[in-house]
XYZ file of N, CA and C in Angstrom:
873
model
N -16.430 -25.279 -6.273
C -15.629 -23.412 -6.908
C -14.279 -23.716 -6.332
N -13.119 -23.605 -7.006
C -12.022 -24.320 -6.667
C -11.473 -22.801 -5.739
N -10.836 -22.428 -4.813
C -10.608 -20.722 -4.068
C -9.018 -20.609 -4.736
N -9.017 -19.378 -5.421
C -8.197 -18.938 -5.694
C -7.212 -18.494 -4.586
N -5.200 -18.946 -4.655
C -5.107 -18.405 -3.266
C -4.818 -16.674 -3.468
N -4.167 -16.127 -2.709
C -3.930 -14.545 -2.217
C -2.953 -14.849 -3.796
N -2.805 -13.735 -3.783
C -0.929 -13.093 -4.430
C -0.925 -12.444 -4.711
N 0.109 -11.483 -4.984
C -0.005 -9.933 -5.240
C -0.021 -9.669 -7.390
N -0.994 -8.246 -7.000
C -0.883 -8.058 -8.551
C 0.046 -6.227 -8.310
N -0.310 -6.276 -9.622
C 1.162 -5.494 -9.321
C 0.603 -4.855 -11.094
N 0.657 -3.449 -11.142
C 0.332 -3.007 -12.129
C 1.379 -2.114 -13.165
N 0.836 -2.997 -14.336
C 2.565 -2.647 -15.980
C 1.519 -2.145 -16.789
N 3.192 -0.415 -17.277
C 2.262 -0.247 -18.124
C 3.451 0.056 -18.821
N 4.381 -0.245 -18.207
C 5.871 0.340 -20.311
C 6.775 1.542 -19.798
N 6.208 1.983 -18.726
C 7.189 3.000 -18.431
C 7.534 3.083 -16.966
N 8.644 3.534 -16.880
C 9.933 3.790 -15.761
C 9.361 3.282 -14.565
N 8.534 4.330 -14.145
C 7.712 4.587 -12.525
C 6.867 2.711 -12.722
N 6.958 2.419 -13.111
C 5.914 1.119 -12.556
C 7.096 -0.180 -12.277
N 8.773 0.297 -12.955
C 9.309 -0.927 -13.017
C 10.014 -1.404 -11.009
N 10.137 0.464 -10.394
C 9.991 -0.247 -8.876
C 9.016 -1.055 -8.221
N 7.902 -0.620 -8.807
C 7.157 -1.709 -7.771
C 6.847 -2.934 -8.490
N 7.316 -3.025 -9.509
C 7.479 -4.622 -10.096
C 8.498 -5.092 -9.519
N 9.713 -4.913 -8.562
C 11.138 -5.203 -8.415
C 10.573 -5.442 -6.611
N 9.710 -4.090 -6.073
C 9.397 -4.490 -4.810
C 8.391 -5.673 -4.733
N 7.630 -5.980 -5.142
C 7.001 -7.328 -5.529
C 7.084 -8.838 -5.727
N 8.281 -8.666 -6.738
C 9.371 -9.863 -6.539
C 9.484 -9.879 -5.611
N 10.461 -9.190 -5.424
C 10.929 -8.574 -3.312
C 10.108 -9.703 -2.473
N 8.672 -9.164 -2.806
C 8.118 -9.514 -1.553
C 7.322 -11.428 -2.207
N 7.077 -11.430 -3.394
C 7.006 -12.782 -4.124
C 7.799 -14.098 -3.199
N 9.208 -13.391 -3.344
C 10.501 -14.210 -2.908
C 10.320 -14.338 -1.433
N 10.135 -13.763 -0.587
C 9.551 -14.195 0.887
C 8.089 -14.677 0.426
N 7.524 -13.628 0.422
C 5.841 -15.028 0.943
C 6.085 -16.599 0.615
N 6.538 -16.094 -0.912
C 5.607 -17.282 -1.448
C 4.933 -17.540 -2.730
N 3.993 -15.904 -2.646
C 2.955 -15.435 -2.870
C 2.942 -15.292 -4.803
N 2.106 -15.888 -5.986
C 1.652 -15.739 -6.655
C 1.835 -14.096 -6.963
N 2.322 -14.129 -8.298
C 2.260 -12.420 -8.901
C 1.738 -12.935 -9.799
N 0.751 -11.821 -10.181
C 0.301 -11.009 -11.253
C 0.809 -9.846 -12.074
N 0.684 -10.140 -12.494
C 1.585 -8.715 -13.675
C 0.203 -8.464 -14.454
N -0.884 -7.340 -14.780
C -1.684 -6.645 -14.783
C -1.278 -5.352 -15.581
N -1.993 -5.608 -17.072
C -1.877 -4.628 -17.555
C -3.197 -4.032 -18.596
N -3.372 -2.869 -17.589
C -4.610 -2.191 -18.774
C -4.349 -1.312 -20.203
N -5.206 -2.384 -20.778
C -6.286 -1.791 -22.197
C -6.870 -0.368 -22.246
N -6.954 0.667 -21.209
C -7.228 2.623 -21.150
C -8.352 2.376 -22.513
N -9.870 2.603 -22.500
C -10.556 2.986 -23.238
C -10.570 4.182 -23.392
N -10.927 4.958 -24.240
C -11.625 3.872 -25.861
C -10.055 3.543 -25.956
N -9.177 4.277 -25.900
C -7.556 3.097 -26.542
C -7.510 1.899 -27.169
N -8.811 1.175 -26.371
C -8.596 -0.635 -26.362
C -10.027 -0.460 -27.075
N -10.752 0.830 -28.509
C -11.630 0.409 -28.981
C -10.997 0.537 -30.248
N -11.675 -1.313 -31.360
C -10.803 -0.772 -32.509
C -11.121 0.298 -33.335
N -12.002 0.658 -33.037
C -12.989 2.204 -33.829
C -12.132 3.324 -34.404
N -11.515 3.631 -33.284
C -10.397 4.899 -32.699
C -8.825 4.393 -32.505
N -8.948 3.231 -32.724
C -7.394 2.819 -32.250
C -6.812 1.422 -32.969
N -5.480 1.653 -32.957
C -5.062 0.227 -33.788
C -4.783 -0.645 -32.727
N -5.824 -1.978 -32.584
C -5.627 -2.259 -31.656
C -4.266 -3.287 -31.392
N -4.312 -3.814 -32.486
C -3.120 -4.802 -32.703
C -1.462 -3.869 -32.424
N -1.436 -3.092 -32.458
C -0.717 -1.758 -31.608
C -0.170 -1.513 -30.279
N -1.310 -1.508 -29.928
C -2.159 -1.966 -27.849
C -1.179 -3.519 -27.705
N -1.515 -4.459 -27.920
C -1.101 -5.113 -27.202
C -0.146 -5.161 -27.814
N 0.479 -4.953 -28.800
C 1.901 -5.259 -28.572
C 2.722 -4.436 -28.574
N 2.241 -3.512 -27.271
C 2.653 -2.568 -26.268
C 2.731 -2.908 -24.952
N 1.531 -3.764 -24.997
C 1.570 -4.579 -23.958
C 2.354 -5.590 -23.732
N 1.785 -6.343 -24.475
C 3.104 -7.656 -24.879
C 4.586 -7.679 -24.723
N 4.886 -6.630 -24.570
C 6.657 -6.228 -24.848
C 6.166 -6.035 -22.838
N 5.642 -4.947 -23.150
C 5.597 -4.343 -21.489
C 5.541 -5.668 -20.904
N 4.785 -6.560 -20.595
C 4.386 -7.724 -20.421
C 5.828 -8.122 -19.368
N 5.871 -8.960 -20.486
C 7.288 -9.553 -20.827
C 8.450 -8.876 -20.523
N 9.298 -8.154 -20.723
C 10.476 -7.040 -19.644
C 9.656 -7.101 -18.119
N 8.837 -6.895 -17.618
C 8.095 -6.793 -16.194
C 8.855 -8.083 -15.749
N 7.898 -9.493 -15.973
C 8.023 -11.067 -16.245
C 9.606 -11.156 -15.876
N 10.395 -11.004 -16.796
C 11.544 -10.901 -16.883
C 12.418 -10.402 -15.139
N 11.657 -8.772 -15.093
C 12.198 -8.582 -13.510
C 11.470 -9.667 -12.872
N 11.203 -10.111 -12.743
C 10.096 -10.729 -11.515
C 10.884 -12.476 -11.298
N 11.344 -12.499 -12.589
C 12.376 -13.937 -12.667
C 13.260 -13.853 -12.213
N 14.571 -12.730 -12.781
C 15.635 -12.698 -11.948
C 15.742 -12.356 -10.718
N 14.961 -11.730 -9.983
C 14.766 -11.734 -8.648
C 14.084 -12.880 -7.891
N 12.935 -13.201 -7.975
C 12.117 -14.482 -7.665
C 12.131 -15.800 -8.911
N 13.206 -16.762 -8.692
C 12.843 -17.653 -10.015
C 12.066 -18.365 -10.335
N 11.370 -18.598 -8.660
C 10.661 -19.222 -7.871
C 9.080 -19.614 -7.919
N 9.225 -17.834 -8.367
C 8.012 -17.222 -8.192
C 6.346 -17.642 -8.791
N 5.600 -18.161 -9.000
C 4.231 -17.552 -9.128
C 4.019 -16.765 -10.060
N 3.394 -17.554 -11.632
C 3.924 -15.864 -12.518
C 2.569 -15.712 -13.478
N 2.066 -15.007 -13.543
C 1.091 -14.881 -14.682
C 0.497 -13.530 -14.628
N 0.896 -13.421 -16.275
C 0.404 -11.565 -16.848
C -0.774 -11.625 -17.291
N -1.330 -10.580 -16.881
C -1.980 -10.075 -18.273
C -2.747 -8.405 -18.927
N -3.538 -8.394 -19.990
C -4.065 -7.647 -20.756
C -5.243 -7.618 -20.780
N -5.575 -6.484 -19.885
C -7.367 -6.393 -20.022
C -7.741 -4.979 -19.526
N -8.789 -5.153 -20.860
C -9.331 -3.788 -21.234
C -10.367 -2.598 -20.308
N -9.597 -2.106 -19.249
C -10.153 -1.267 -18.696
C -9.596 -0.151 -18.130
N -10.123 0.204 -17.380
C -9.319 1.604 -16.972
C -8.616 0.992 -16.009
N -7.471 1.693 -15.724
C -6.280 0.907 -14.721
C -6.598 0.033 -13.407
N -7.137 2.150 -12.649
C -7.582 1.264 -11.440
C -8.753 0.413 -11.160
N -9.641 0.403 -12.042
C -10.906 -0.889 -12.307
C -9.964 -2.252 -12.462
N -9.086 -2.241 -13.367
C -8.560 -3.109 -13.513
C -7.958 -3.806 -11.982
N -7.736 -3.704 -12.043
C -6.361 -4.043 -10.556
C -7.092 -4.376 -9.301
N -7.797 -3.317 -8.884
C -8.549 -3.704 -7.845
C -9.361 -4.819 -8.370
N -10.335 -5.050 -9.863
C -10.832 -6.409 -10.030
C -9.916 -7.831 -10.080
N -8.583 -7.160 -10.658
C -7.645 -8.227 -9.886
C -7.771 -8.667 -8.998
N -7.831 -8.219 -7.807
C -7.461 -8.748 -6.348
C -8.965 -8.526 -5.398
N -9.670 -9.214 -5.920
C -11.013 -8.910 -5.443
C -10.915 -10.835 -4.633
N -10.185 -10.805 -4.570
C -10.424 -12.123 -3.624
C -9.817 -12.701 -2.118
N -8.539 -10.986 -2.350
C -7.843 -9.830 -1.203
C -6.411 -10.364 -0.986
N -5.822 -9.528 -2.565
C -4.570 -9.629 -3.107
C -4.312 -9.023 -2.313
N -2.806 -8.482 -2.149
C -2.456 -6.992 -2.778
C -1.868 -6.275 -4.048
N -1.580 -4.915 -4.176
C -1.992 -4.625 -5.162
C -1.016 -3.189 -4.813
N 0.242 -3.161 -6.063
C 0.904 -2.973 -5.986
C 1.652 -2.234 -7.131
N 1.382 -0.827 -7.218
C 1.956 0.096 -8.143
C 2.897 1.552 -7.992
N 3.814 1.625 -8.927
C 4.426 2.584 -9.041
C 3.884 4.262 -8.779
N 4.826 5.036 -8.287
C 3.885 6.430 -8.214
C 4.345 7.104 -9.021
N 3.291 7.854 -9.653
C 2.901 8.482 -11.448
C 2.566 7.173 -12.113
N 2.950 5.942 -12.143
C 2.470 5.180 -13.437
C 0.917 5.283 -14.084
N 1.012 6.151 -15.434
C -0.063 6.208 -15.618
C -1.271 7.527 -14.830
N -0.931 7.631 -14.164
C -1.703 8.117 -13.350
C -2.104 7.488 -12.527
N -1.814 6.273 -12.247
C -2.447 5.448 -11.436
C -2.939 5.377 -9.936
N -1.998 6.573 -9.350
C -2.869 6.817 -8.590
C -3.669 7.763 -8.130
N -3.344 8.668 -9.035
C -4.544 9.674 -9.156
C -5.669 9.669 -8.452
N -6.150 8.211 -9.361
C -7.412 7.699 -10.007
C -7.813 6.688 -8.965
N -6.785 6.090 -8.065
C -7.596 5.804 -6.790
C -7.096 6.715 -5.506
N -7.114 7.581 -6.086
C -6.903 8.354 -5.007
C -8.380 9.607 -5.561
N -8.769 9.311 -6.210
C -10.578 10.659 -7.025
C -11.797 9.709 -6.147
N -11.989 10.721 -5.112
C -13.458 9.866 -4.854
C -14.216 9.289 -6.259
N -14.824 10.717 -7.044
C -15.194 9.998 -7.647
C -14.962 8.418 -9.034
N -14.159 8.198 -8.752
C -13.184 7.320 -9.521
C -13.345 6.054 -8.106
N -13.046 6.180 -7.344
C -13.257 5.208 -6.303
C -14.431 4.902 -5.911
N -15.243 6.255 -6.105
C -16.779 5.473 -5.242
C -17.816 4.423 -6.031
N -16.738 4.362 -7.411
C -17.810 3.006 -8.451
C -16.822 2.417 -8.705
N -15.741 2.470 -8.216
C -14.955 0.550 -7.863
C -15.668 -0.070 -7.014
N -15.595 -1.341 -7.896
C -16.001 -2.856 -7.014
C -14.765 -3.562 -6.531
N -14.351 -2.889 -5.805
C -12.388 -3.674 -5.010
C -13.358 -3.448 -3.963
N -12.302 -5.039 -2.973
C -12.258 -5.197 -2.380
C -12.218 -4.952 -0.774
N -13.067 -4.690 -0.017
C -12.137 -3.473 1.698
C -11.508 -4.016 2.252
N -10.869 -5.342 1.935
C -10.049 -6.251 2.189
C -8.212 -6.102 2.052
N -8.533 -5.394 0.966
C -7.353 -4.974 -0.297
C -6.528 -3.582 0.666
N -5.126 -4.657 0.665
C -4.513 -3.749 0.671
C -3.807 -2.676 -0.332
N -3.226 -1.656 -0.819
C -1.883 -0.698 -1.627
C -1.910 -0.378 -1.205
N -1.010 -0.820 -1.810
C 0.825 -0.520 -2.166
C 1.778 0.590 -2.904
N 2.469 1.918 -2.483
C 2.399 2.796 -4.233
C 3.975 2.501 -3.758
N 4.752 2.544 -4.751
C 6.271 2.870 -4.188
C 7.144 3.656 -5.126
N 7.250 4.077 -4.534
C 8.403 5.203 -5.319
C 9.354 4.984 -6.146
N 9.714 6.611 -6.877
C 11.121 6.013 -7.567
C 12.188 5.615 -6.973
N 13.153 4.350 -6.478
C 14.157 3.732 -5.067
C 13.815 3.906 -4.302
N 12.153 3.131 -3.842
C 12.096 2.824 -2.480
C 11.782 1.526 -2.575
N 12.409 0.278 -4.261
C 12.393 -1.254 -3.794
C 13.208 -2.175 -3.085
N 14.226 -1.297 -2.818
C 15.094 -1.403 -1.443
C 15.465 -1.270 -0.664
N 15.263 -1.634 0.608
C 15.483 -0.822 1.519
C 16.873 -1.702 2.467
N 17.252 -0.175 3.215
C 17.463 -0.611 4.442
C 18.418 -1.570 4.998
N 19.665 -1.879 5.100
C 18.756 -3.563 6.382
C 18.797 -2.622 8.029
N 17.615 -3.250 8.604
C 17.758 -3.277 9.413
C 16.530 -1.725 10.080
N 15.613 -1.893 8.419
C 14.852 -1.190 8.637
C 13.217 -0.749 8.635
N 13.340 -0.764 9.789
C 11.900 -0.869 10.536
C 11.082 0.009 9.262
N 9.500 -1.404 9.794
C 7.669 -0.743 9.552
C 7.893 0.095 10.569
N 6.551 1.291 9.993
C 6.573 2.729 10.350
C 5.066 2.327 10.542
N 3.949 2.996 11.598
C 2.882 2.591 11.780
C 2.069 3.960 12.132
N 1.017 4.661 11.362
C 0.703 5.458 12.124
C -0.852 5.351 12.430
N -1.327 5.641 13.784
C -2.385 5.008 14.717
C -3.094 6.470 14.831
N -4.040 5.804 14.492
C -5.833 7.489 16.006
C -6.911 6.440 16.852
N -7.855 6.192 17.612
C -8.555 5.604 17.745
C -9.535 4.470 16.822
N -8.898 5.526 15.454
C -10.321 4.900 14.931
C -10.309 3.004 14.757
N -10.708 1.667 14.233
C -11.105 1.126 13.991
C -10.564 0.742 12.650
N -10.028 1.963 11.353
C -8.635 1.610 10.272
C -7.935 1.748 10.391
N -6.884 2.104 11.518
C -5.655 2.241 12.581
C -5.291 0.501 13.080
N -6.684 0.607 13.407
C -6.530 -0.435 14.559
C -5.466 -1.674 13.415
N -6.527 -1.620 12.713
C -6.095 -2.815 11.620
C -5.206 -2.645 10.807
N -4.581 -1.126 10.282
C -3.017 -1.157 10.149
C -2.609 -1.110 10.558
N -2.144 -0.678 12.242
C -1.126 -1.782 13.109
C -0.915 -3.273 12.947
N -2.263 -3.934 12.823
C -2.036 -5.640 13.279
C -0.888 -5.764 11.937
N -1.781 -4.565 10.987
C -1.095 -5.187 9.810
C 0.601 -5.205 9.058
N 0.567 -4.095 9.445
C 2.086 -3.082 10.191
C 3.561 -4.317 10.955
N 2.717 -5.022 11.671
C 3.183 -5.982 13.334
C 3.395 -7.368 12.241
N 2.627 -7.800 11.387
C 2.732 -8.911 11.049
C 4.158 -8.435 10.073
N 4.126 -7.916 9.151
C 5.419 -7.890 8.350
C 6.472 -7.284 9.189
N 6.457 -6.591 10.448
C 7.173 -6.716 10.773
C 7.680 -7.600 10.995
N 6.559 -9.103 11.665
C 7.432 -9.933 12.466
C 8.130 -10.414 11.640
N 7.335 -10.920 10.469
C 7.178 -11.615 9.173
C 9.327 -11.322 8.699
N 10.074 -9.583 8.168
C 10.842 -9.306 8.087
C 11.857 -9.334 9.349
N 11.714 -9.452 10.587
C 12.706 -9.837 11.563
C 12.961 -8.104 12.016
N 12.187 -7.550 11.970
C 12.794 -6.243 11.788
C 11.612 -5.326 13.369
N 11.607 -4.068 13.564
C 10.753 -3.061 14.451
C 9.918 -2.520 14.001
N 9.058 -2.475 15.117
C 7.891 -1.554 14.456
C 7.864 -0.144 15.160
N 8.212 1.073 14.328
C 7.979 1.899 15.178
C 6.168 2.234 15.041
N 5.574 3.087 16.457
C 3.525 3.090 16.332
C 4.506 4.390 16.425
N 3.290 5.890 15.711
C 3.589 6.763 15.570
C 1.838 7.732 15.512
N 2.149 8.732 16.812
C 0.589 9.132 16.905
C 1.302 11.129 16.247
N 0.634 11.479 15.829
C 0.927 13.367 16.028
C -0.316 13.694 15.886
N -0.124 14.885 16.156
C -1.310 15.730 16.528
C -0.802 17.439 16.441
N -1.954 18.051 15.161
C -1.476 19.287 14.419
C -1.639 20.293 16.730
N -0.828 21.456 16.260
C -0.324 22.243 16.796
C -1.070 23.478 16.838
N -2.216 25.007 16.569
C -3.025 25.765 16.385
C -2.690 26.628 17.543
N -2.448 27.604 16.944
C -2.124 29.035 17.691
C -3.094 29.034 18.785
N -4.424 28.397 19.144
C -4.780 28.527 19.864
C -4.867 27.874 21.400
N -3.941 26.529 21.137
C -3.347 25.799 22.104
C -2.206 26.912 23.015
N -3.018 26.279 24.087
C -2.137 26.292 25.092
C -1.119 24.886 26.061
N -0.381 26.051 26.242
C 1.024 24.484 27.384
C -0.885 23.769 27.494
N -1.226 23.883 28.569
C -2.011 23.112 29.227
C -2.778 21.793 27.411
N -3.002 22.354 27.039
C -3.250 21.932 25.443
C -2.895 21.354 25.338
N -1.526 21.536 24.612
C -0.160 20.701 24.460
C 0.114 19.549 25.372
N 0.533 19.635 26.495
C 0.936 18.613 27.566
C -1.042 17.690 27.384
N -2.259 18.137 27.451
C -2.712 17.029 27.265
C -3.260 16.291 25.660
N -2.681 16.709 24.824
C -2.139 16.568 23.678
C -1.131 15.371 23.334
N -0.593 15.398 24.504
C 1.023 14.681 24.476
C 0.416 13.932 24.655
N 0.222 13.881 26.033
C -0.064 12.496 26.836
C -1.092 11.444 25.992
N -2.277 12.164 24.984
C -3.708 11.723 25.132
C -2.342 10.577 23.939
N -1.141 11.464 23.081
C -0.620 10.321 22.116
C 0.314 9.384 22.884
N 0.862 9.813 23.920
C 1.608 8.908 25.263
C 0.909 7.511 24.848
N -0.205 7.203 25.371
C -1.288 7.056 26.115
C -1.399 5.493 25.106
N -2.280 6.777 23.561
C -2.237 6.003 22.491
C -1.449 4.889 21.747
N 0.053 5.371 21.795
C 0.491 4.531 21.110
C 1.084 3.206 22.459
N 1.515 4.039 23.846
C 1.530 3.019 24.698
C 0.476 1.543 24.555
N -0.621 1.991 24.443
C -1.775 0.370 24.287
C -1.660 0.374 23.171
N -1.166 0.855 22.353
C -1.384 0.107 20.865
C 0.280 -1.340 21.007
N 1.170 -1.081 21.686
C 2.493 -1.213 21.743
C 1.467 -2.398 21.784
N 1.184 -2.944 23.514
C 1.253 -3.874 24.397
C 0.029 -4.573 24.488
N -0.596 -4.263 23.055
C -2.133 -5.279 22.365
C -1.153 -5.920 21.133
N 0.053 -4.947 20.503
C 0.481 -5.981 19.859
C 1.940 -6.980 19.777
N 2.265 -6.421 20.794
C 2.830 -7.339 22.133
C 2.829 -8.536 21.900
N 1.687 -8.515 22.725
C 0.729 -9.837 23.207
C 0.237 -11.093 21.770
N 0.262 -10.790 20.390
C 0.191 -11.519 19.407
C 1.826 -11.467 19.365
N 2.506 -10.858 19.306
C 3.410 -10.429 18.025
C 4.941 -10.239 18.866
N 5.505 -10.956 19.741
C 6.189 -11.357 20.465
C 7.592 -10.800 20.480
N 8.158 -10.800 19.370
C 9.248 -10.557 18.504
C 10.007 -9.048 18.928
N 8.374 -8.374 18.031
C 9.198 -7.440 17.712
C 9.334 -6.665 17.279
N 10.198 -5.418 17.990
C 10.945 -4.495 19.135
C 9.407 -3.227 18.806
N 8.871 -3.073 19.155
C 8.238 -1.945 19.638
C 9.108 -0.650 19.935
N 8.867 0.613 19.083
C 9.546 1.995 18.963
C 7.708 3.083 19.024
N 8.312 3.915 20.081
C 7.406 4.796 20.310
C 7.654 6.492 20.056
N 6.368 6.751 18.985
C 7.124 8.156 18.205
C 5.597 8.682 18.231
N 5.840 10.507 19.379
C 4.370 11.082 19.660
C 5.631 12.409 18.613
N 4.701 12.890 17.921
C 4.699 13.783 17.112
C 4.029 15.537 17.710
N 4.580 16.979 18.085
C 3.676 17.840 17.947
C 3.803 18.632 16.633
N 2.939 17.523 15.432
C 2.634 18.004 13.951
C 1.574 17.324 13.074
N 1.509 18.040 12.038
C 0.416 16.799 11.322
C 1.325 15.173 11.162
N -0.203 14.781 10.973
C 0.000 13.137 11.127
C 1.112 13.305 9.720
N 0.900 13.772 9.004
C 1.198 12.944 7.276
C 2.745 13.775 7.456
N 2.810 14.429 7.367
C 4.110 15.400 8.023
C 5.029 14.543 8.548
N 4.873 13.842 9.693
C 5.585 13.323 10.916
C 5.693 11.752 9.501
N 5.297 11.097 9.166
C 4.885 9.513 8.617
C 5.829 9.985 6.630
N 5.612 10.843 6.471
C 6.695 11.585 5.216
C 7.956 11.960 5.907
N 8.746 11.931 6.867
C 9.910 12.240 7.890
C 9.901 11.284 7.823
N 9.590 10.120 8.343
C 9.884 8.714 9.243
C 10.354 7.358 8.141
N 9.511 7.983 6.971
C 9.438 7.329 5.378
C 11.004 7.595 5.294
N 11.509 7.868 5.424
C 12.747 7.876 4.922
C 13.983 7.256 4.862
N 13.805 6.954 6.347
C 14.430 5.214 7.110
C 13.667 4.089 7.183
N 12.604 4.356 6.834
C 11.596 2.966 6.973
C 12.120 2.282 5.597
N 11.478 0.650 5.713
C 11.079 0.225 4.369
C 9.415 -0.399 4.482
N 8.937 0.310 5.120
C 7.582 0.406 4.381
C 6.549 1.084 5.801
N 6.218 2.190 4.652
C 4.868 3.324 6.340
C 3.450 2.775 5.297
N 2.551 2.596 7.111
C 1.066 1.675 6.784
C 0.542 3.305 7.375
N -0.676 3.463 7.100
C -1.821 3.592 7.201
C -2.657 3.101 7.014
N -4.567 3.465 7.686
C -5.565 3.325 7.387
C -6.012 3.932 7.221
N -7.137 3.516 6.288
C -8.035 5.019 5.554
C -9.486 4.313 5.137
N -10.473 5.099 5.929
C -11.958 4.889 5.408
C -12.185 4.586 4.095
N -13.531 3.469 3.746
C -13.412 3.303 2.613
C -15.306 3.986 2.542
N -15.631 3.772 1.955
C -16.868 4.329 0.688
C -18.445 3.416 1.542
N -17.559 2.072 2.210
C -18.259 1.333 2.547
C -18.156 -0.233 1.929
N -17.869 -1.065 2.464
C -17.285 -2.568 1.412
C -17.996 -2.652 0.325
N -17.246 -3.678 -0.139
C -18.130 -3.762 -1.827
C -17.844 -2.162 -2.830
N -17.405 -0.691 -2.038
C -18.284 0.485 -3.068
C -16.764 0.784 -3.285
N -15.548 0.466 -3.136
C -14.271 1.012 -3.186
C -13.517 1.651 -2.547
N -12.230 2.604 -3.166
C -11.159 2.797 -2.110
C -11.450 4.714 -1.890
N -11.837 5.027 -1.371
C -12.363 5.867 -0.981
C -11.468 6.645 0.277
N -9.967 7.410 -0.512
C -8.887 7.417 0.895
C -9.121 9.295 1.555
N -9.050 9.323 2.832
C -8.643 10.307 3.362
C -7.545 11.577 3.022
N -6.812 12.747 3.414
C -6.341 13.376 3.189
C -5.293 13.202 4.076
N -4.912 12.457 4.751
C -3.454 11.502 5.368
C -2.969 10.474 4.547
N -3.879 9.928 4.108
C -3.678 8.298 2.923
C -3.028 9.058 1.964
N -3.815 10.271 1.647
C -3.800 10.292 0.762
C -2.283 10.780 0.275
N -2.389 12.064 1.233
C -0.152 12.765 1.330
C 0.337 12.045 1.814
N 0.079 10.894 2.159
C 1.400 9.645 2.252
C 1.530 8.965 1.067
N 0.583 8.377 0.454
C 0.800 8.156 -0.658
C 1.478 8.315 -1.210
N 1.374 9.540 -2.085
C 2.234 10.664 -2.700
C 3.460 11.530 -2.308
N 3.602 11.395 -1.349
C 5.094 11.848 -1.172
C 6.285 10.990 -0.309
N 4.935 10.441 0.041
C 6.231 8.946 1.283
C 7.865 8.790 0.161
N 9.251 9.061 1.062
C 9.902 8.413 0.138
C 9.998 6.435 0.455
N 9.761 6.058 0.943
C 9.707 3.695 1.095
C 8.343 3.761 0.854
N 8.032 2.438 0.038
C 6.771 1.991 -0.211
C 5.832 2.844 0.879
N 4.776 2.696 0.284
C 3.572 3.629 1.204
C 2.183 2.837 1.384
N 1.900 1.948 1.888
C 0.232 1.260 2.426
C -0.986 1.604 2.601
N -2.083 1.686 2.036
C -3.249 2.121 2.401
C -3.676 0.367 2.847
N -4.309 0.667 4.657
C -5.026 -0.354 4.183
C -6.773 0.290 5.059
N -7.834 -0.816 4.698
C -9.265 -0.794 5.104
C -9.243 -2.002 6.673
N -10.450 -1.367 7.321
C -10.014 -1.625 8.414
C -10.265 -3.703 8.963
N -10.875 -4.020 7.502
C -10.723 -5.625 7.054
C -9.133 -6.021 6.946
N -8.640 -5.340 6.657
C -7.108 -5.697 5.887
C -6.624 -7.251 6.879
N -6.657 -7.186 8.320
C -6.127 -7.740 8.813
C -6.561 -9.166 8.571
N -7.626 -9.413 7.647
C -8.277 -10.584 6.720
C -7.518 -11.080 6.017
N -6.099 -10.083 5.351
C -5.328 -10.220 4.131
C -4.004 -10.289 4.463
N -4.171 -10.422 6.056
C -2.232 -10.834 6.385
C -1.847 -11.783 5.166
N -2.424 -12.966 5.402
C -1.333 -13.603 4.394
C -0.849 -13.374 3.643
N -1.326 -12.347 3.051
C -0.526 -11.829 2.196
C 1.011 -11.912 1.466
N 1.123 -11.072 3.181
C 2.288 -10.452 3.256
C 3.023 -11.687 3.828
N 2.643 -12.185 4.241
C 3.656 -12.930 6.256
C 3.292 -14.769 5.459
N 4.725 -15.452 5.375
C 4.091 -16.376 4.886
C 3.699 -17.502 5.741
């Protein structure tokens, strides 16, 4: 059986919120040479002929996909492009399209796709590939400033290690710095000794992570950032001057879909730049992001 090449899957719905995601994906394709799949979900029961006008729904989908394709061609004229209108719920359609390890890109608040992806009950039913990374692009987040770094949040989990590796590979391919972030929450019960201990642990973690990543990505400048603040708040603040913020998330088991933690949810909903959430096995999909 012929193996499908990894590609970038973009959720399209014809609304303005999806355009930044299309532009971001097109720029990725221009750099990586990856194929772009533009996917429009015809959600039931709207797509059921007995309830709605299927011809009208297909016309809307075709128009949205044509507009999206024009954006991709303008930014990445040599990109391989596939367009699809598929009956099904948006999150399920996108993750099914990415079952070979592709990157999924969506615009924030585009048809409430983000809310569906963040829903535990829906996420548990999705047959998504655990190695799939998802990028959420906010309004105005498609064009980073020159030299803007990649930011990654780390802790001692396997998921964070995978996110750090993917972030480092991305930073290397773009010739920018990687900012490695460790943050801890301060509670009223903390005394100075507690704060110093937390700071020491955070500094050790960041330094160890930077050392390990430097062995595999020696050309990437590494920056350390430790903060006595909520992790999500810290990452959101740093996203204002970043090109991409990467966070790891524990799934609900391989093949059972996307089930995100509180930090991942908050970053995806609030980041000022594109935000990527990835699982422990996402390092296998690094080729989606780098040439």
